[in-house]
Amino acid sequence: MAKPLRIGLVGYGFMGRTHSNAYRRVPNFFDLEYTPVLQAVCARDAAKVQTFANTWGYESVETDWRKLVERKDIDAVDICTPNNLHKEIALAAAANGKMILCEKPLAMNVAEGEEMCQAVEKAKVLNTVWYNYRRVPAVTFAKQLIDEGKLGRIFHYRANFLQDWTISADLPQGGNALWRLDAAAAGSGVTGDLLAHCIDTALWLNGGITTVNAMTETFIKERTHTLTGKVEKVSIDDACAFLCRFGNGSLGLFESTRYARGHKALYTFEINGEHASIKWDLHDLHRLQYFDHRDQGSLRGWRSIHVTDSDHPYMSHWWVPGLQIGYEHTFVHQVADFLQGVAKGESIGPTFRDSLETQKVCDAVLNSARDGAWQTID
């Protein structure tokens, strides 16, 4: 019998659903020492949170997250709130000895993130941040190829994350549904929401970033605020592009926007090395494109690797070769890895400390865009 790990979820939005689905599915496909128990879910609206609990099978509800983190029957707190609440909840959870799974980005800024890191390290509680794209099998496979030296020296890393959902000037900002457009709740716009994913993946695959030079734009300067009903200044970045240098000497080019008509969630990256190149596209997430210059000349060209075989990362837990998986499975993989870490008494990456490095890049990008100058990352 697997040992129970009792989960307390704070927040029931989109991420609350993806995490809950992962907790429910992981024991069906992974043989683990621990199994998640959906112990409690917390949100301010009692009726809505009870409906969510009934749908996903949570045993109880709370409307005050402080009560949830103090409960003796909770082992791990999962933070799925707007970004401005991450720090306060994490500090309280750590003080109560709870393991913590926190949605990305880690915090509103580096100062908050450092405080969170110190809290979990002082309390010695296991922690992770939900940068789920690391656990797309094709992306994990890319990591293996890089670590094996297949690409050789890396010269270029480029990534983008494009959406189009905020183009309408009639779209309001703030409130439960649109807090990502409100700087007071989100901290930043596409930089913390979308580019943070690109940056985390890049740091994992290609190592640390040392300097950045960025530009941002807010295309619609004012929007009606959902909570006040007043037209207020928009303070988040609608679009961001930045150049960077990595510690390994390679150059980086990153772009993100919510104003790319025709794109709902286009996340791609390409890495060029001395021997080979790889590229990946979220819209075709089970495939990794690979070019190896060492192939025989007449056969040299891009190949499409269908990452579904049992010797590919994670795939032995799912279907027979050729049958692919999707977005939701990345969260299942993160839960599985987290539970394996619990069995070993180890935090799995990205930890709070790992994610602080992404936060440092995000802060540097925003500072560079504001000051119009290169920023160095310590």
Short mmCIF file of C-alpha atoms in Angstrom, two decimals:
data_model
loop_
_atom_site.label_atom_id
_atom_site.label_comp_id
_atom_site.label_asym_id
_atom_site.label_seq_id
_atom_site.Cartn_x
_atom_site.Cartn_y
_atom_site.Cartn_z
CA MET A 1 0.00 0.00 0.00
CA ALA A 2 1.32 3.43 -0.96
CA LYS A 3 1.70 5.97 1.80
CA PRO A 4 -0.70 8.94 1.65
CA LEU A 5 0.55 12.46 0.96
CA ARG A 6 -2.26 14.82 1.92
CA ILE A 7 -2.61 17.78 -0.43
CA GLY A 8 -4.00 21.21 0.47
CA LEU A 9 -4.72 23.22 -2.68
CA VAL A 10 -5.05 27.01 -2.55
CA GLY A 11 -6.92 28.31 -5.60
CA TYR A 12 -9.25 26.57 -8.05
CA GLY A 13 -8.69 28.29 -11.37
CA PHE A 14 -7.10 26.85 -14.50
CA MET A 15 -3.96 25.74 -12.69
CA GLY A 16 -5.99 24.30 -9.81
CA ARG A 17 -7.72 22.05 -12.34
CA THR A 18 -4.49 20.93 -14.03
CA HIS A 19 -2.87 20.10 -10.70
CA SER A 20 -5.94 18.29 -9.38
CA ASN A 21 -6.10 16.20 -12.54
CA ALA A 22 -2.43 15.30 -12.10
CA TYR A 23 -2.90 14.24 -8.47
CA ARG A 24 -5.79 12.00 -9.46
CA ARG A 25 -4.10 10.37 -12.44
CA VAL A 26 -0.56 9.80 -11.18
CA PRO A 27 -1.25 6.62 -9.14
CA ASN A 28 -2.93 5.02 -12.16
CA PHE A 29 0.24 5.18 -14.25
CA PHE A 30 3.20 5.43 -11.86
CA ASP A 31 4.16 2.89 -9.20
CA LEU A 32 5.17 5.14 -6.33
CA GLU A 33 5.86 4.89 -2.62
CA TYR A 34 3.51 7.81 -1.97
CA THR A 35 0.07 8.59 -3.39
CA PRO A 36 -1.67 11.99 -3.31
CA VAL A 37 -4.78 12.38 -1.17
CA LEU A 38 -6.95 15.38 -2.06
CA GLN A 39 -7.44 16.50 1.51
CA ALA A 40 -8.63 20.10 1.19
CA VAL A 41 -9.08 22.93 -1.30
CA CYS A 42 -9.28 26.60 -0.37
CA ALA A 43 -10.82 29.65 -2.04
CA ARG A 44 -12.80 32.68 -0.88
CA ASP A 45 -16.17 31.78 -2.44
CA ALA A 46 -17.62 28.99 -0.28
CA ALA A 47 -20.20 27.79 -2.82
CA LYS A 48 -17.80 27.72 -5.76
CA VAL A 49 -15.00 26.01 -3.83
CA GLN A 50 -17.45 23.35 -2.61
CA THR A 51 -18.52 22.71 -6.21
CA PHE A 52 -14.86 22.38 -7.20
CA ALA A 53 -14.24 20.00 -4.29
CA ASN A 54 -17.18 17.85 -5.32
CA THR A 55 -15.99 17.73 -8.93
CA TRP A 56 -12.42 16.73 -8.16
CA GLY A 57 -12.95 14.69 -5.01
CA TYR A 58 -11.44 16.91 -2.31
CA GLU A 59 -12.48 15.75 1.14
CA SER A 60 -12.99 19.21 2.64
CA VAL A 61 -12.94 22.94 1.89
CA GLU A 62 -11.62 26.10 3.48
CA THR A 63 -12.24 29.76 2.68
CA ASP A 64 -9.18 31.06 4.56
CA TRP A 65 -5.80 29.81 3.37
CA ARG A 66 -4.32 30.51 6.81
CA LYS A 67 -6.52 27.81 8.30
CA LEU A 68 -5.51 25.40 5.56
CA VAL A 69 -1.76 25.77 6.09
CA GLU A 70 -2.20 25.29 9.85
CA ARG A 71 -4.16 22.04 9.54
CA LYS A 72 -2.42 18.98 10.96
CA ASP A 73 -3.93 16.74 8.29
CA ILE A 74 -2.14 18.58 5.42
CA ASP A 75 1.32 17.43 4.32
CA ALA A 76 1.86 19.58 1.23
CA VAL A 77 0.45 22.98 0.23
CA ASP A 78 -0.07 23.65 -3.48
CA ILE A 79 -0.17 27.39 -4.25
CA CYS A 80 -2.31 28.20 -7.31
CA THR A 81 -3.11 31.82 -6.52
CA PRO A 82 -2.29 35.11 -8.26
CA ASN A 83 1.41 35.93 -7.97
CA ASN A 84 1.06 38.57 -5.27
CA LEU A 85 -0.07 35.91 -2.78
CA HIS A 86 2.71 33.39 -3.39
CA LYS A 87 5.14 34.76 -0.82
CA GLU A 88 2.74 35.13 2.09
CA ILE A 89 1.27 31.66 1.66
CA ALA A 90 4.68 30.05 1.14
CA LEU A 91 6.15 31.66 4.24
CA ALA A 92 3.21 30.50 6.34
CA ALA A 93 3.32 26.99 4.88
CA ALA A 94 7.05 26.71 5.56
CA ALA A 95 6.57 27.96 9.13
CA ASN A 96 4.04 25.16 9.60
CA GLY A 97 6.42 22.54 8.22
CA LYS A 98 4.49 21.88 5.01
CA MET A 99 6.01 20.77 1.73
CA ILE A 100 5.26 23.38 -0.93
CA LEU A 101 4.40 23.18 -4.61
CA CYS A 102 4.16 26.73 -6.00
CA GLU A 103 2.86 27.96 -9.34
CA LYS A 104 5.20 30.01 -11.49
CA PRO A 105 6.64 32.58 -11.42
CA LEU A 106 8.04 32.06 -7.94
CA ALA A 107 7.32 35.60 -6.73
CA MET A 108 6.64 39.19 -7.72
CA ASN A 109 10.35 40.03 -7.71
CA VAL A 110 13.78 38.78 -6.62
CA ALA A 111 13.51 40.20 -3.11
CA GLU A 112 10.33 38.23 -2.44
CA GLY A 113 11.80 35.14 -4.05
CA GLU A 114 14.92 35.28 -1.87
CA GLU A 115 12.73 35.54 1.23
CA MET A 116 10.79 32.48 0.12
CA CYS A 117 13.99 30.53 -0.55
CA GLN A 118 15.37 31.35 2.88
CA ALA A 119 12.08 30.31 4.51
CA VAL A 120 11.92 26.85 2.91
CA GLU A 121 15.62 26.27 3.48
CA LYS A 122 15.41 27.27 7.14
CA ALA A 123 12.34 25.05 7.65
CA LYS A 124 13.94 22.26 5.57
CA VAL A 125 10.69 21.59 3.72
CA LEU A 126 10.60 19.99 0.27
CA ASN A 127 9.65 22.47 -2.45
CA THR A 128 9.18 22.80 -6.18
CA VAL A 129 7.81 25.29 -8.72
CA TRP A 130 5.44 24.23 -11.51
CA TYR A 131 7.54 24.93 -14.61
CA ASN A 132 5.82 22.02 -16.31
CA TYR A 133 7.35 22.33 -19.79
CA ARG A 134 10.56 20.76 -18.50
CA ARG A 135 8.56 17.54 -18.31
CA VAL A 136 7.32 17.35 -21.87
CA PRO A 137 9.06 14.11 -22.92
CA ALA A 138 10.50 15.75 -26.05
CA VAL A 139 11.95 18.61 -23.98
CA THR A 140 13.40 16.20 -21.42
CA PHE A 141 14.86 14.23 -24.34
CA ALA A 142 16.44 17.44 -25.65
CA LYS A 143 18.09 17.84 -22.24
CA GLN A 144 19.52 14.33 -22.54
CA LEU A 145 20.96 15.02 -26.01
CA ILE A 146 22.59 18.25 -24.83
CA ASP A 147 24.05 16.62 -21.71
CA GLU A 148 25.43 13.77 -23.83
CA GLY A 149 27.28 16.32 -25.96
CA LYS A 150 25.36 15.54 -29.15
CA LEU A 151 25.13 19.23 -30.07
CA GLY A 152 28.71 20.08 -29.08
CA ARG A 153 29.41 23.68 -28.22
CA ILE A 154 26.22 25.75 -28.18
CA PHE A 155 26.17 28.94 -30.26
CA HIS A 156 22.53 30.10 -30.27
CA TYR A 157 19.36 29.72 -28.19
CA ARG A 158 16.13 31.31 -29.40
CA ALA A 159 12.63 31.00 -28.02
CA ASN A 160 9.25 32.64 -28.28
CA PHE A 161 5.84 32.38 -26.62
CA LEU A 162 3.04 34.02 -28.59
CA GLN A 163 -0.63 34.59 -27.75
CA ASP A 164 -3.36 36.93 -29.00
CA TRP A 165 -6.04 37.05 -26.30
CA THR A 166 -5.61 40.65 -25.07
CA ILE A 167 -5.80 42.54 -28.36
CA SER A 168 -9.30 43.96 -27.80
CA ALA A 169 -9.30 47.37 -26.12
CA ASP A 170 -12.67 46.47 -24.58
CA LEU A 171 -11.10 43.73 -22.45
CA PRO A 172 -11.02 44.89 -18.80
CA GLN A 173 -8.23 44.28 -16.32
CA GLY A 174 -8.22 42.77 -12.83
CA GLY A 175 -10.56 40.52 -10.89
CA ASN A 176 -10.60 36.75 -10.66
CA ALA A 177 -10.50 36.08 -14.39
CA LEU A 178 -8.19 38.85 -15.59
CA TRP A 179 -5.71 39.31 -12.75
CA ARG A 180 -2.87 38.64 -15.20
CA LEU A 181 -3.55 42.07 -16.71
CA ASP A 182 -3.27 43.79 -13.32
CA ALA A 183 0.29 44.57 -12.22
CA ALA A 184 -0.74 44.67 -8.56
CA ALA A 185 -1.67 40.97 -8.75
CA ALA A 186 0.66 39.68 -11.48
CA GLY A 187 3.78 41.81 -11.02
CA SER A 188 4.42 41.87 -14.76
CA GLY A 189 2.73 40.84 -17.98
CA VAL A 190 4.18 38.47 -20.56
CA THR A 191 7.61 38.57 -18.91
CA GLY A 192 6.51 36.79 -15.74
CA ASP A 193 3.66 34.84 -17.31
CA LEU A 194 5.07 33.51 -20.59
CA LEU A 195 8.77 34.36 -20.88
CA ALA A 196 9.33 32.89 -17.42
CA HIS A 197 8.56 29.49 -18.95
CA CYS A 198 11.00 30.13 -21.81
CA ILE A 199 13.68 31.33 -19.40
CA ASP A 200 13.32 28.38 -17.03
CA THR A 201 13.62 25.92 -19.92
CA ALA A 202 16.64 27.79 -21.29
CA LEU A 203 18.46 27.84 -17.95
CA TRP A 204 17.80 24.11 -17.58
CA LEU A 205 18.95 23.23 -21.09
CA ASN A 206 21.72 25.78 -21.69
CA GLY A 207 22.91 27.07 -18.32
CA GLY A 208 22.90 30.50 -16.71
CA ILE A 209 22.25 33.86 -18.38
CA THR A 210 24.78 36.59 -17.57
CA THR A 211 23.52 39.77 -19.31
CA VAL A 212 20.29 40.95 -20.98
CA ASN A 213 19.10 43.84 -23.11
CA ALA A 214 15.34 44.16 -23.44
CA MET A 215 12.44 46.18 -24.74
CA THR A 216 8.79 46.00 -23.72
CA GLU A 217 5.58 47.62 -24.92
CA THR A 218 2.11 48.16 -23.49
CA PHE A 219 -0.05 48.63 -26.57
CA ILE A 220 -3.29 49.56 -24.82
CA LYS A 221 -2.46 52.11 -22.15
CA GLU A 222 -5.74 52.18 -20.22
CA ARG A 223 -8.42 49.61 -19.44
CA THR A 224 -11.48 49.50 -17.22
CA HIS A 225 -10.69 47.75 -13.95
CA THR A 226 -13.12 44.96 -13.10
CA LEU A 227 -13.08 45.67 -9.36
CA THR A 228 -13.38 49.47 -9.41
CA GLY A 229 -15.28 50.03 -12.64
CA LYS A 230 -12.89 52.89 -13.41
CA VAL A 231 -10.63 53.36 -16.40
CA GLU A 232 -7.11 52.89 -15.04
CA LYS A 233 -3.56 52.81 -16.38
CA VAL A 234 -2.31 49.43 -17.61
CA SER A 235 1.04 48.70 -15.97
CA ILE A 236 1.87 45.24 -17.31
CA ASP A 237 3.94 44.54 -20.43
CA ASP A 238 1.91 43.31 -23.41
CA ALA A 239 5.03 42.35 -25.36
CA CYS A 240 8.69 41.79 -24.57
CA ALA A 241 11.78 40.93 -26.58
CA PHE A 242 15.30 40.57 -25.27
CA LEU A 243 18.82 39.63 -26.26
CA CYS A 244 21.10 37.85 -23.83
CA ARG A 245 24.43 36.14 -23.32
CA PHE A 246 24.72 32.78 -21.58
CA GLY A 247 27.58 31.78 -19.33
CA ASN A 248 28.68 29.18 -21.88
CA GLY A 249 29.28 31.91 -24.46
CA SER A 250 26.16 31.35 -26.54
CA LEU A 251 23.77 34.11 -27.60
CA GLY A 252 20.05 34.15 -26.82
CA LEU A 253 17.01 35.75 -28.45
CA PHE A 254 13.63 35.68 -26.69
CA GLU A 255 10.25 37.12 -27.64
CA SER A 256 6.80 37.03 -26.11
CA THR A 257 3.56 38.86 -26.81
CA ARG A 258 -0.18 38.62 -26.32
CA TYR A 259 -0.69 40.56 -29.57
CA ALA A 260 0.28 37.95 -32.17
CA ARG A 261 -3.00 37.45 -34.00
CA GLY A 262 -3.57 33.79 -34.84
CA HIS A 263 -1.50 32.37 -31.97
CA LYS A 264 -3.19 31.00 -28.84
CA ALA A 265 -0.16 29.40 -27.18
CA LEU A 266 2.79 29.09 -29.56
CA TYR A 267 5.88 28.19 -27.54
CA THR A 268 8.95 27.19 -29.53
CA PHE A 269 12.68 26.98 -28.99
CA GLU A 270 15.65 26.20 -31.23
CA ILE A 271 19.23 25.50 -30.15
CA ASN A 272 22.16 25.56 -32.59
CA GLY A 273 25.40 23.76 -31.72
CA GLU A 274 28.65 23.04 -33.52
CA HIS A 275 27.57 19.49 -34.43
CA ALA A 276 23.77 19.53 -34.33
CA SER A 277 20.63 21.61 -33.83
CA ILE A 278 17.32 20.86 -32.16
CA LYS A 279 13.97 22.61 -32.20
CA TRP A 280 10.65 22.05 -30.47
CA ASP A 281 7.11 23.38 -30.86
CA LEU A 282 4.39 23.17 -28.18
CA HIS A 283 1.77 22.71 -30.91
CA ASP A 284 3.54 19.49 -31.91
CA LEU A 285 4.85 18.73 -28.44
CA HIS A 286 5.51 15.01 -28.91
CA ARG A 287 8.07 15.66 -31.67
CA LEU A 288 11.67 16.87 -31.46
CA GLN A 289 13.27 18.15 -34.66
CA TYR A 290 16.95 17.18 -34.91
CA PHE A 291 19.69 18.01 -37.43
CA ASP A 292 23.13 16.41 -37.21
CA HIS A 293 25.87 17.75 -39.48
CA ARG A 294 27.88 14.57 -38.92
CA ASP A 295 25.37 12.55 -40.97
CA GLN A 296 26.47 11.41 -44.41
CA GLY A 297 26.22 14.40 -46.75
CA SER A 298 23.68 12.95 -49.15
CA LEU A 299 21.42 12.00 -46.22
CA ARG A 300 21.98 15.12 -44.14
CA GLY A 301 18.80 16.97 -43.17
CA TRP A 302 16.29 17.67 -40.41
CA ARG A 303 14.68 14.59 -38.93
CA SER A 304 11.46 14.48 -36.92
CA ILE A 305 11.77 12.26 -33.85
CA HIS A 306 8.42 10.99 -32.59
CA VAL A 307 9.04 10.90 -28.84
CA THR A 308 6.70 8.06 -27.90
CA ASP A 309 8.93 5.00 -27.53
CA SER A 310 9.39 3.31 -24.17
CA ASP A 311 13.05 4.37 -24.05
CA HIS A 312 12.05 8.03 -24.30
CA PRO A 313 11.57 10.02 -21.05
CA TYR A 314 8.37 9.13 -19.15
CA MET A 315 6.81 7.25 -22.09
CA SER A 316 7.15 3.76 -20.60
CA HIS A 317 4.40 4.76 -18.17
CA TRP A 318 1.84 5.52 -20.87
CA TRP A 319 0.71 3.88 -24.09
CA VAL A 320 2.37 1.71 -26.73
CA PRO A 321 4.93 3.39 -29.05
CA GLY A 322 3.38 5.73 -31.59
CA LEU A 323 0.54 6.85 -29.35
CA GLN A 324 1.23 10.32 -28.04
CA ILE A 325 0.40 12.22 -24.88
CA GLY A 326 -0.35 15.91 -24.31
CA TYR A 327 -0.25 19.01 -22.13
CA GLU A 328 -1.95 17.56 -19.06
CA HIS A 329 0.64 14.80 -18.78
CA THR A 330 3.43 17.28 -18.01
CA PHE A 331 1.76 17.97 -14.67
CA VAL A 332 1.35 14.26 -14.00
CA HIS A 333 5.09 13.87 -14.58
CA GLN A 334 5.87 16.68 -12.16
CA VAL A 335 3.71 15.12 -9.46
CA ALA A 336 5.35 11.73 -10.07
CA ASP A 337 8.82 13.26 -9.80
CA PHE A 338 7.82 15.20 -6.69
CA LEU A 339 6.53 12.04 -5.01
CA GLN A 340 9.73 10.18 -5.89
CA GLY A 341 11.60 13.06 -4.29
CA VAL A 342 9.47 12.78 -1.17
CA ALA A 343 10.41 9.12 -0.89
CA LYS A 344 14.10 10.12 -1.01
CA GLY A 345 13.69 13.20 1.17
CA GLU A 346 14.81 15.42 -1.71
CA SER A 347 13.30 18.43 -3.48
CA ILE A 348 13.01 17.99 -7.24
CA GLY A 349 13.82 20.74 -9.72
CA PRO A 350 13.01 23.39 -10.29
CA THR A 351 13.23 24.16 -6.58
CA PHE A 352 12.54 27.60 -5.13
CA ARG A 353 16.27 28.31 -5.36
CA ASP A 354 16.36 27.18 -9.02
CA SER A 355 13.35 29.34 -9.82
CA LEU A 356 14.95 32.35 -8.17
CA GLU A 357 17.43 32.32 -11.08
CA THR A 358 14.52 32.67 -13.51
CA GLN A 359 13.18 35.50 -11.34
CA LYS A 360 16.56 37.25 -11.55
CA VAL A 361 16.42 37.14 -15.35
CA CYS A 362 12.83 38.41 -15.40
CA ASP A 363 13.71 41.33 -13.11
CA ALA A 364 16.78 42.16 -15.21
CA VAL A 365 14.69 42.10 -18.39
CA LEU A 366 12.16 44.54 -16.96
CA ASN A 367 14.90 46.78 -15.59
CA SER A 368 16.68 46.80 -18.94
CA ALA A 369 13.49 47.70 -20.78
CA ARG A 370 12.88 50.54 -18.33
CA ASP A 371 16.43 51.93 -18.41
CA GLY A 372 17.32 51.16 -22.02
CA ALA A 373 20.60 49.53 -21.06
CA TRP A 374 22.25 46.14 -20.68
CA GLN A 375 21.73 44.53 -17.28
CA THR A 376 24.14 42.14 -15.61
CA ILE A 377 22.71 39.20 -13.66
CA ASP A 378 24.56 38.23 -10.49
#
